mmCIF file of C-alpha atoms and ligand atoms in Angstrom:
data_model
loop_
_atom_site.group_PDB
_atom_site.id
_atom_site.type_symbol
_atom_site.label_atom_id
_atom_site.label_comp_id
_atom_site.label_asym_id
_atom_site.label_seq_id
_atom_site.Cartn_x
_atom_site.Cartn_y
_atom_site.Cartn_z
ATOM 1 C CA MET A 1483 5.389 -6.828 75.780
ATOM 2 C CA ALA A 1484 2.097 -5.486 76.925
ATOM 3 C CA ALA A 1485 2.333 -2.826 74.256
ATOM 4 C CA ALA A 1486 2.863 -5.548 71.668
ATOM 5 C CA ARG A 1487 -0.239 -7.291 72.916
ATOM 6 C CA ILE A 1488 -2.359 -4.161 72.714
ATOM 7 C CA GLN A 1489 -1.029 -3.635 69.230
ATOM 8 C CA ARG A 1490 -2.069 -7.167 68.294
ATOM 9 C CA TRP A 1491 -5.577 -6.488 69.577
ATOM 10 C CA ALA A 1492 -5.670 -3.280 67.606
ATOM 11 C CA TRP A 1493 -4.661 -5.145 64.446
ATOM 12 C CA THR A 1494 -7.253 -7.825 65.003
ATOM 13 C CA LEU A 1495 -9.970 -5.233 65.515
ATOM 14 C CA SER A 1496 -8.830 -3.110 62.599
ATOM 15 C CA THR A 1497 -9.700 -5.856 60.134
ATOM 16 C CA TYR A 1498 -13.399 -5.230 60.826
ATOM 17 C CA GLU A 1499 -15.607 -2.378 59.757
ATOM 18 C CA TYR A 1500 -17.998 -0.962 62.302
ATOM 19 C CA LYS A 1501 -21.414 0.575 62.252
ATOM 20 C CA ILE A 1502 -22.375 2.016 65.596
ATOM 21 C CA PHE A 1503 -26.019 2.127 66.646
ATOM 22 C CA TYR A 1504 -27.600 3.470 69.751
ATOM 23 C CA LYS A 1505 -29.574 0.839 71.634
ATOM 24 C CA LYS A 1506 -31.462 1.327 74.855
ATOM 25 C CA GLY A 1507 -30.091 -0.536 77.880
ATOM 26 C CA LYS A 1508 -33.208 -2.685 78.009
ATOM 27 C CA LYS A 1509 -32.706 -3.875 74.457
ATOM 28 C CA ASN A 1510 -28.958 -4.277 74.746
ATOM 29 C CA SER A 1511 -29.399 -7.184 77.066
ATOM 30 C CA ASN A 1512 -26.099 -9.050 76.574
ATOM 31 C CA PRO A 1513 -23.682 -6.323 77.685
ATOM 32 C CA ASP A 1514 -26.223 -4.980 80.116
ATOM 33 C CA ALA A 1515 -26.448 -8.341 81.864
ATOM 34 C CA LEU A 1516 -22.694 -8.452 82.293
ATOM 35 C CA SER A 1517 -22.610 -5.011 83.824
ATOM 36 C CA ARG A 1518 -25.294 -6.063 86.286
ATOM 37 C CA LEU A 1519 -23.729 -9.351 87.265
ATOM 38 C CA PRO A 1520 -20.535 -8.410 89.064
ATOM 39 C CA LEU A 1521 -18.328 -11.220 90.257
ATOM 40 C CA ASN A 1522 -18.550 -12.036 93.919
ATOM 41 C CA ARG A 1523 -15.132 -10.813 95.013
ATOM 42 C CA VAL A 1524 -13.278 -7.641 95.868
ATOM 43 C CA GLY A 1525 -12.141 -5.460 93.019
ATOM 44 C CA LYS A 1526 -8.623 -6.567 92.286
ATOM 45 C CA THR A 1527 -7.075 -5.199 89.155
ATOM 46 C CA GLU A 1528 -5.994 -8.022 86.937
ATOM 47 C CA VAL A 1529 -2.750 -7.144 85.277
ATOM 48 C CA PRO A 1530 -1.612 -9.336 82.388
ATOM 49 C CA ALA A 1531 1.091 -11.642 83.677
ATOM 50 C CA GLU A 1532 3.722 -10.407 81.279
ATOM 51 C CA MET A 1533 3.271 -6.817 82.452
ATOM 52 C CA ILE A 1534 3.950 -7.321 86.088
ATOM 53 C CA MET A 1535 7.093 -8.827 87.445
ATOM 54 C CA LEU A 1536 9.302 -7.220 84.876
ATOM 55 C CA MET A 1537 11.697 -7.784 87.724
ATOM 56 C CA ASP A 1538 11.611 -11.449 86.752
ATOM 57 C CA HIS A 1539 13.720 -10.549 83.745
ATOM 58 C CA MET A 1540 16.467 -9.202 85.899
ATOM 59 C CA ASP A 1541 19.530 -11.353 86.153
ATOM 60 C CA SER A 1542 19.674 -10.923 89.890
ATOM 61 C CA THR A 1543 17.159 -9.304 92.175
ATOM 62 C CA PRO A 1544 18.493 -7.409 95.160
ATOM 63 C CA VAL A 1545 15.155 -7.816 96.920
ATOM 64 C CA THR A 1546 12.661 -10.628 96.528
ATOM 65 C CA ALA A 1547 8.922 -10.464 95.934
ATOM 66 C CA GLN A 1548 8.476 -12.114 99.335
ATOM 67 C CA GLN A 1549 10.361 -9.281 101.046
ATOM 68 C CA ILE A 1550 8.393 -6.630 99.173
ATOM 69 C CA LYS A 1551 5.178 -8.357 100.165
ATOM 70 C CA ALA A 1552 6.109 -8.451 103.853
ATOM 71 C CA TRP A 1553 7.393 -4.846 103.887
ATOM 72 C CA THR A 1554 4.301 -3.583 102.056
ATOM 73 C CA ARG A 1555 2.055 -5.240 104.608
ATOM 74 C CA LYS A 1556 3.983 -3.783 107.561
ATOM 75 C CA ASP A 1557 4.266 -0.258 106.146
ATOM 76 C CA PRO A 1558 1.386 1.830 107.535
ATOM 77 C CA ILE A 1559 1.121 4.001 104.406
ATOM 78 C CA LEU A 1560 1.508 1.252 101.825
ATOM 79 C CA GLY A 1561 -0.803 -1.050 103.788
ATOM 80 C CA GLN A 1562 -3.488 1.627 103.701
ATOM 81 C CA ILE A 1563 -2.902 2.357 100.007
ATOM 82 C CA THR A 1564 -3.198 -1.365 99.204
ATOM 83 C CA ASN A 1565 -6.551 -1.321 100.981
ATOM 84 C CA TYR A 1566 -7.699 1.662 98.935
ATOM 85 C CA VAL A 1567 -6.666 -0.017 95.692
ATOM 86 C CA LEU A 1568 -8.620 -3.145 96.604
ATOM 87 C CA LYS A 1569 -11.662 -1.562 98.223
ATOM 88 C CA GLY A 1570 -11.958 1.945 96.826
ATOM 89 C CA TRP A 1571 -10.396 5.349 97.430
ATOM 90 C CA PRO A 1572 -11.776 7.891 99.907
ATOM 91 C CA ASN A 1573 -12.268 11.531 98.892
ATOM 92 C CA TYR A 1574 -9.855 12.830 101.494
ATOM 93 C CA ARG A 1575 -6.362 11.743 102.419
ATOM 94 C CA ASP A 1576 -5.085 11.246 105.935
ATOM 95 C CA ASN A 1577 -1.704 12.904 105.482
ATOM 96 C CA ASP A 1578 0.662 14.427 102.981
ATOM 97 C CA GLU A 1579 2.761 11.301 102.728
ATOM 98 C CA MET A 1580 -0.102 9.728 100.803
ATOM 99 C CA LYS A 1581 -0.145 12.485 98.205
ATOM 100 C CA PRO A 1582 2.082 10.767 95.604
ATOM 101 C CA TYR A 1583 -0.137 7.690 95.792
ATOM 102 C CA PHE A 1584 -3.386 9.634 95.537
ATOM 103 C CA SER A 1585 -2.161 11.396 92.423
ATOM 104 C CA ARG A 1586 -1.444 7.992 90.870
ATOM 105 C CA LYS A 1587 -4.520 6.218 92.140
ATOM 106 C CA THR A 1588 -5.885 5.248 88.731
ATOM 107 C CA GLU A 1589 -2.550 3.672 87.804
ATOM 108 C CA LEU A 1590 -1.930 1.716 90.987
ATOM 109 C CA SER A 1591 -2.728 -1.959 91.264
ATOM 110 C CA VAL A 1592 -2.058 -4.837 93.589
ATOM 111 C CA PHE A 1593 -0.415 -8.056 92.524
ATOM 112 C CA ASP A 1594 0.346 -10.821 94.973
ATOM 113 C CA SER A 1595 0.176 -8.315 97.871
ATOM 114 C CA CYS A 1596 2.755 -6.068 96.172
ATOM 115 C CA LEU A 1597 1.789 -2.583 95.014
ATOM 116 C CA LEU A 1598 2.460 -1.704 91.395
ATOM 117 C CA TRP A 1599 2.451 1.643 89.679
ATOM 118 C CA GLY A 1600 1.923 0.712 86.040
ATOM 119 C CA ASN A 1601 4.389 -2.102 85.644
ATOM 120 C CA ARG A 1602 6.798 -0.761 88.234
ATOM 121 C CA VAL A 1603 6.978 -2.310 91.665
ATOM 122 C CA VAL A 1604 6.423 0.140 94.506
ATOM 123 C CA ILE A 1605 9.389 -0.460 96.809
ATOM 124 C CA PRO A 1606 8.691 -0.093 100.534
ATOM 125 C CA ASN A 1607 11.107 1.879 102.683
ATOM 126 C CA PRO A 1608 13.396 -0.956 103.894
ATOM 127 C CA GLY A 1609 14.166 -1.983 100.311
ATOM 128 C CA ARG A 1610 14.917 1.444 98.882
ATOM 129 C CA ASP A 1611 18.532 1.713 99.963
ATOM 130 C CA ILE A 1612 19.302 -1.783 98.683
ATOM 131 C CA ILE A 1613 17.796 -0.902 95.304
ATOM 132 C CA LEU A 1614 19.697 2.381 95.200
ATOM 133 C CA GLN A 1615 22.941 0.556 95.866
ATOM 134 C CA GLU A 1616 22.193 -1.943 93.114
ATOM 135 C CA LEU A 1617 21.338 0.844 90.664
ATOM 136 C CA HIS A 1618 24.510 2.647 91.620
ATOM 137 C CA GLU A 1619 26.621 -0.359 90.669
ATOM 138 C CA GLY A 1620 29.129 0.523 87.995
ATOM 139 C CA HIS A 1621 28.755 4.259 88.727
ATOM 140 C CA GLN A 1622 26.778 4.924 85.590
ATOM 141 C CA GLY A 1623 25.582 8.379 86.546
ATOM 142 C CA ILE A 1624 22.211 9.992 87.185
ATOM 143 C CA SER A 1625 20.464 9.528 83.866
ATOM 144 C CA ARG A 1626 21.414 5.872 83.333
ATOM 145 C CA MET A 1627 20.399 5.061 86.878
ATOM 146 C CA LYS A 1628 17.035 6.724 86.345
ATOM 147 C CA VAL A 1629 16.431 4.880 83.096
ATOM 148 C CA LEU A 1630 17.193 1.522 84.719
ATOM 149 C CA ALA A 1631 15.045 2.332 87.753
ATOM 150 C CA ARG A 1632 12.076 3.443 85.640
ATOM 151 C CA GLY A 1633 11.930 0.065 83.972
ATOM 152 C CA TYR A 1634 11.297 -1.721 87.243
ATOM 153 C CA VAL A 1635 10.711 0.234 90.414
ATOM 154 C CA TRP A 1636 9.186 3.338 91.923
ATOM 155 C CA TRP A 1637 8.763 5.098 95.230
ATOM 156 C CA PRO A 1638 8.036 8.724 96.096
ATOM 157 C CA ASN A 1639 11.188 10.864 95.726
ATOM 158 C CA MET A 1640 13.046 8.066 93.949
ATOM 159 C CA ASP A 1641 14.516 10.433 91.352
ATOM 160 C CA ALA A 1642 15.735 12.840 94.035
ATOM 161 C CA GLU A 1643 17.327 10.006 95.982
ATOM 162 C CA ILE A 1644 19.129 8.780 92.868
ATOM 163 C CA GLU A 1645 20.487 12.292 92.303
ATOM 164 C CA GLN A 1646 21.605 12.475 95.920
ATOM 165 C CA THR A 1647 23.396 9.134 95.684
ATOM 166 C CA VAL A 1648 25.315 10.197 92.602
ATOM 167 C CA ARG A 1649 26.226 13.627 93.989
ATOM 168 C CA ALA A 1650 27.572 12.069 97.156
ATOM 169 C CA CYS A 1651 29.751 9.641 95.185
ATOM 170 C CA HIS A 1652 33.244 10.708 94.258
ATOM 171 C CA LYS A 1653 33.659 8.069 91.569
ATOM 172 C CA CYS A 1654 30.465 9.149 89.789
ATOM 173 C CA GLN A 1655 31.676 12.754 89.806
ATOM 174 C CA VAL A 1656 35.014 11.721 88.314
ATOM 175 C CA ASN A 1657 33.286 9.592 85.659
ATOM 176 C CA ARG A 1658 30.822 12.320 84.768
ATOM 177 C CA HIS A 1659 32.574 13.337 81.577
ATOM 178 C CA ALA A 1660 33.915 9.902 80.750
ATOM 179 C CA PRO A 1661 33.016 8.413 77.359
ATOM 180 C CA PRO A 1662 29.456 7.037 77.324
ATOM 181 C CA GLU A 1663 30.509 3.415 76.803
ATOM 182 C CA ALA A 1664 29.167 2.243 80.152
ATOM 183 C CA PRO A 1665 29.770 -1.281 81.409
ATOM 184 C CA MET A 1666 26.820 -3.602 81.443
ATOM 185 C CA HIS A 1667 24.429 -3.275 84.336
ATOM 186 C CA PRO A 1668 22.869 -6.508 85.560
ATOM 187 C CA TRP A 1669 19.373 -4.995 85.218
ATOM 188 C CA GLU A 1670 19.631 -4.691 81.486
ATOM 189 C CA TRP A 1671 17.570 -7.302 79.779
ATOM 190 C CA PRO A 1672 18.616 -8.021 76.175
ATOM 191 C CA SER A 1673 15.732 -7.747 73.726
ATOM 192 C CA ASN A 1674 16.736 -10.787 71.681
ATOM 193 C CA PRO A 1675 17.347 -14.408 72.617
ATOM 194 C CA TRP A 1676 20.924 -15.636 72.492
ATOM 195 C CA SER A 1677 22.390 -12.153 72.270
ATOM 196 C CA ARG A 1678 24.027 -12.205 75.699
ATOM 197 C CA ILE A 1679 25.021 -15.459 77.341
ATOM 198 C CA HIS A 1680 26.494 -15.968 80.774
ATOM 199 C CA ILE A 1681 28.930 -18.800 81.448
ATOM 200 C CA ASP A 1682 30.487 -20.319 84.519
ATOM 201 C CA TYR A 1683 31.847 -23.633 85.745
ATOM 202 C CA ALA A 1684 30.235 -25.858 88.375
ATOM 203 C CA GLY A 1685 31.920 -28.789 90.048
ATOM 204 C CA PRO A 1686 33.858 -30.907 90.477
ATOM 205 C CA LEU A 1687 31.027 -33.397 90.736
ATOM 206 C CA TYR A 1688 31.656 -37.128 90.188
ATOM 207 C CA GLY A 1689 35.127 -36.132 89.032
ATOM 208 C CA LYS A 1690 33.759 -33.944 86.218
ATOM 209 C CA MET A 1691 33.371 -30.235 85.620
ATOM 210 C CA PHE A 1692 30.210 -28.694 84.193
ATOM 211 C CA LEU A 1693 30.142 -25.710 81.870
ATOM 212 C CA VAL A 1694 26.897 -23.910 82.696
ATOM 213 C CA CYS A 1695 25.650 -21.502 80.069
ATOM 214 C CA VAL A 1696 22.507 -19.390 80.347
ATOM 215 C CA ASP A 1697 20.847 -17.059 77.870
ATOM 216 C CA ALA A 1698 20.099 -13.707 79.528
ATOM 217 C CA HIS A 1699 16.938 -13.141 77.478
ATOM 218 C CA SER A 1700 15.132 -16.470 77.791
ATOM 219 C CA LYS A 1701 17.030 -17.916 80.782
ATOM 220 C CA TYR A 1702 17.540 -21.011 78.623
ATOM 221 C CA LEU A 1703 20.100 -23.200 80.333
ATOM 222 C CA ASP A 1704 22.697 -25.377 78.634
ATOM 223 C CA VAL A 1705 25.088 -27.568 80.610
ATOM 224 C CA HIS A 1706 28.093 -29.455 79.203
ATOM 225 C CA VAL A 1707 30.229 -32.048 80.938
ATOM 226 C CA VAL A 1708 33.987 -31.750 80.581
ATOM 227 C CA ASN A 1709 36.893 -33.541 82.230
ATOM 228 C CA SER A 1710 38.544 -30.324 83.318
ATOM 229 C CA ALA A 1711 37.781 -26.621 83.152
ATOM 230 C CA THR A 1712 40.357 -25.633 80.548
ATOM 231 C CA SER A 1713 40.132 -22.977 77.877
ATOM 232 C CA ALA A 1714 40.329 -25.632 75.160
ATOM 233 C CA ASN A 1715 37.379 -27.572 76.601
ATOM 234 C CA THR A 1716 35.377 -24.385 77.075
ATOM 235 C CA ILE A 1717 35.986 -23.351 73.482
ATOM 236 C CA GLU A 1718 35.040 -26.779 72.177
ATOM 237 C CA LYS A 1719 31.721 -26.743 74.053
ATOM 238 C CA LEU A 1720 30.953 -23.166 73.083
ATOM 239 C CA ARG A 1721 31.594 -24.099 69.425
ATOM 240 C CA THR A 1722 29.002 -26.849 69.740
ATOM 241 C CA MET A 1723 26.493 -24.427 71.237
ATOM 242 C CA PHE A 1724 27.191 -21.751 68.632
ATOM 243 C CA ALA A 1725 26.741 -24.317 65.858
ATOM 244 C CA ILE A 1726 23.225 -24.922 67.162
ATOM 245 C CA HIS A 1727 22.094 -21.458 68.279
ATOM 246 C CA GLY A 1728 24.369 -19.099 66.373
ATOM 247 C CA LEU A 1729 26.882 -16.613 67.685
ATOM 248 C CA PRO A 1730 25.889 -14.396 70.588
ATOM 249 C CA GLU A 1731 26.784 -10.715 70.690
ATOM 250 C CA SER A 1732 28.387 -10.979 74.079
ATOM 251 C CA ILE A 1733 29.564 -13.484 76.650
ATOM 252 C CA VAL A 1734 29.678 -12.695 80.350
ATOM 253 C CA SER A 1735 32.019 -14.631 82.617
ATOM 254 C CA ASP A 1736 34.056 -14.179 85.750
ATOM 255 C CA ASN A 1737 37.832 -13.915 85.687
ATOM 256 C CA GLY A 1738 38.366 -17.667 86.061
ATOM 257 C CA THR A 1739 41.418 -19.136 84.320
ATOM 258 C CA PRO A 1740 39.529 -20.824 81.443
ATOM 259 C CA PHE A 1741 37.999 -17.463 80.467
ATOM 260 C CA ALA A 1742 41.001 -15.235 81.111
ATOM 261 C CA SER A 1743 43.544 -17.033 78.891
ATOM 262 C CA GLN A 1744 44.900 -15.656 75.639
ATOM 263 C CA GLU A 1745 43.453 -18.691 73.854
ATOM 264 C CA PHE A 1746 39.940 -17.805 74.999
ATOM 265 C CA GLN A 1747 40.425 -14.114 74.206
ATOM 266 C CA ASP A 1748 41.500 -15.035 70.664
ATOM 267 C CA PHE A 1749 38.470 -17.288 70.273
ATOM 268 C CA VAL A 1750 35.908 -14.643 71.208
ATOM 269 C CA GLN A 1751 37.707 -11.986 69.208
ATOM 270 C CA ARG A 1752 37.846 -14.130 66.076
ATOM 271 C CA ASN A 1753 34.109 -14.646 66.338
ATOM 272 C CA GLY A 1754 33.370 -10.987 66.930
ATOM 273 C CA ILE A 1755 31.922 -11.618 70.367
ATOM 274 C CA LYS A 1756 32.222 -9.019 73.086
ATOM 275 C CA HIS A 1757 33.596 -10.583 76.253
ATOM 276 C CA ILE A 1758 32.400 -8.947 79.462
ATOM 277 C CA ARG A 1759 34.349 -10.053 82.503
ATOM 278 C CA SER A 1760 32.819 -9.296 85.885
ATOM 279 C CA SER A 1761 35.211 -7.242 87.942
ATOM 280 C CA PRO A 1762 35.841 -8.000 91.599
ATOM 281 C CA TYR A 1763 34.116 -4.689 92.324
ATOM 282 C CA GLN A 1764 31.013 -5.732 90.432
ATOM 283 C CA PRO A 1765 30.541 -9.337 91.414
ATOM 284 C CA SER A 1766 26.839 -9.385 90.533
ATOM 285 C CA THR A 1767 27.557 -8.720 86.838
ATOM 286 C CA ASN A 1768 27.601 -12.445 86.360
ATOM 287 C CA GLY A 1769 24.905 -13.157 88.963
ATOM 288 C CA LEU A 1770 22.856 -14.852 86.274
ATOM 289 C CA ALA A 1771 25.476 -17.544 85.672
ATOM 290 C CA GLU A 1772 26.038 -17.981 89.383
ATOM 291 C CA ARG A 1773 22.313 -18.470 89.924
ATOM 292 C CA ALA A 1774 22.195 -20.913 87.018
ATOM 293 C CA VAL A 1775 25.017 -22.895 88.618
ATOM 294 C CA GLN A 1776 22.956 -22.968 91.818
ATOM 295 C CA THR A 1777 19.884 -24.194 89.937
ATOM 296 C CA PHE A 1778 21.992 -26.828 88.230
ATOM 297 C CA LYS A 1779 23.543 -28.029 91.498
ATOM 298 C CA GLU A 1780 20.135 -28.282 93.158
ATOM 299 C CA GLY A 1781 18.930 -30.329 90.200
HETATM 300 ZN ZN1 ZN B 953 29.046 6.358 92.027
#
């Protein structure tokens, strides 16, 4: 997204032709004034909103921004690094543990008391194992885990820890030479709206059931009231939605009866939609729908 924005700026600027002149500072008073009138606050790097919290796009976050904030503050190293980012870096470093941060100092920033390296969130120690476990879900192997991790998170030795996790896992070793068609990982964010939708039922509420449907890209939420959660009712409501928004590439659901029936299987197949059913071993596959149901219930 940020890249797209930079590209837009580049296009805008490329429509002009430039002549560059040298002007003494004294005569170049407009930019000179700006450089001499710093704002009265500590130097906090402003990162465009769309660049940071890429984690927001994740269907389910294993750790929250609040937790990262609290852990970062408590961690002696990360606390110090945050200070350096905000107030300036010293020429020396106190210990070797700070080395990976010093070598990235021009690319580190602070957002909402969380440290970022580029657009990746620096995960403090207490969160690393949780993230590793989440990445390991589905036993996708070293390279897929690294790719997913690099889109969102970083900490020193992260790559080595991913490798360790996979080597210590029997299932990953067995799957190593399996065909590359890996199951969906909840961290994958589809690049187009309405390409992957998650569905689930909420209720009963006032004697009705509610088909909750959420688009993984935009988080657009659609809720339909039905008398009972049957395959026929589900299909009817999905038809209505598809008539408005078009056919999605895939539907994610749990193994509930309305989604597991032959009738439903025939429906998705006829429409060329891939049906991903969350397995009991991978409950968070459909975390997005479950969260949407929560949001709906709260509403
Ligand atoms: Zn594994």
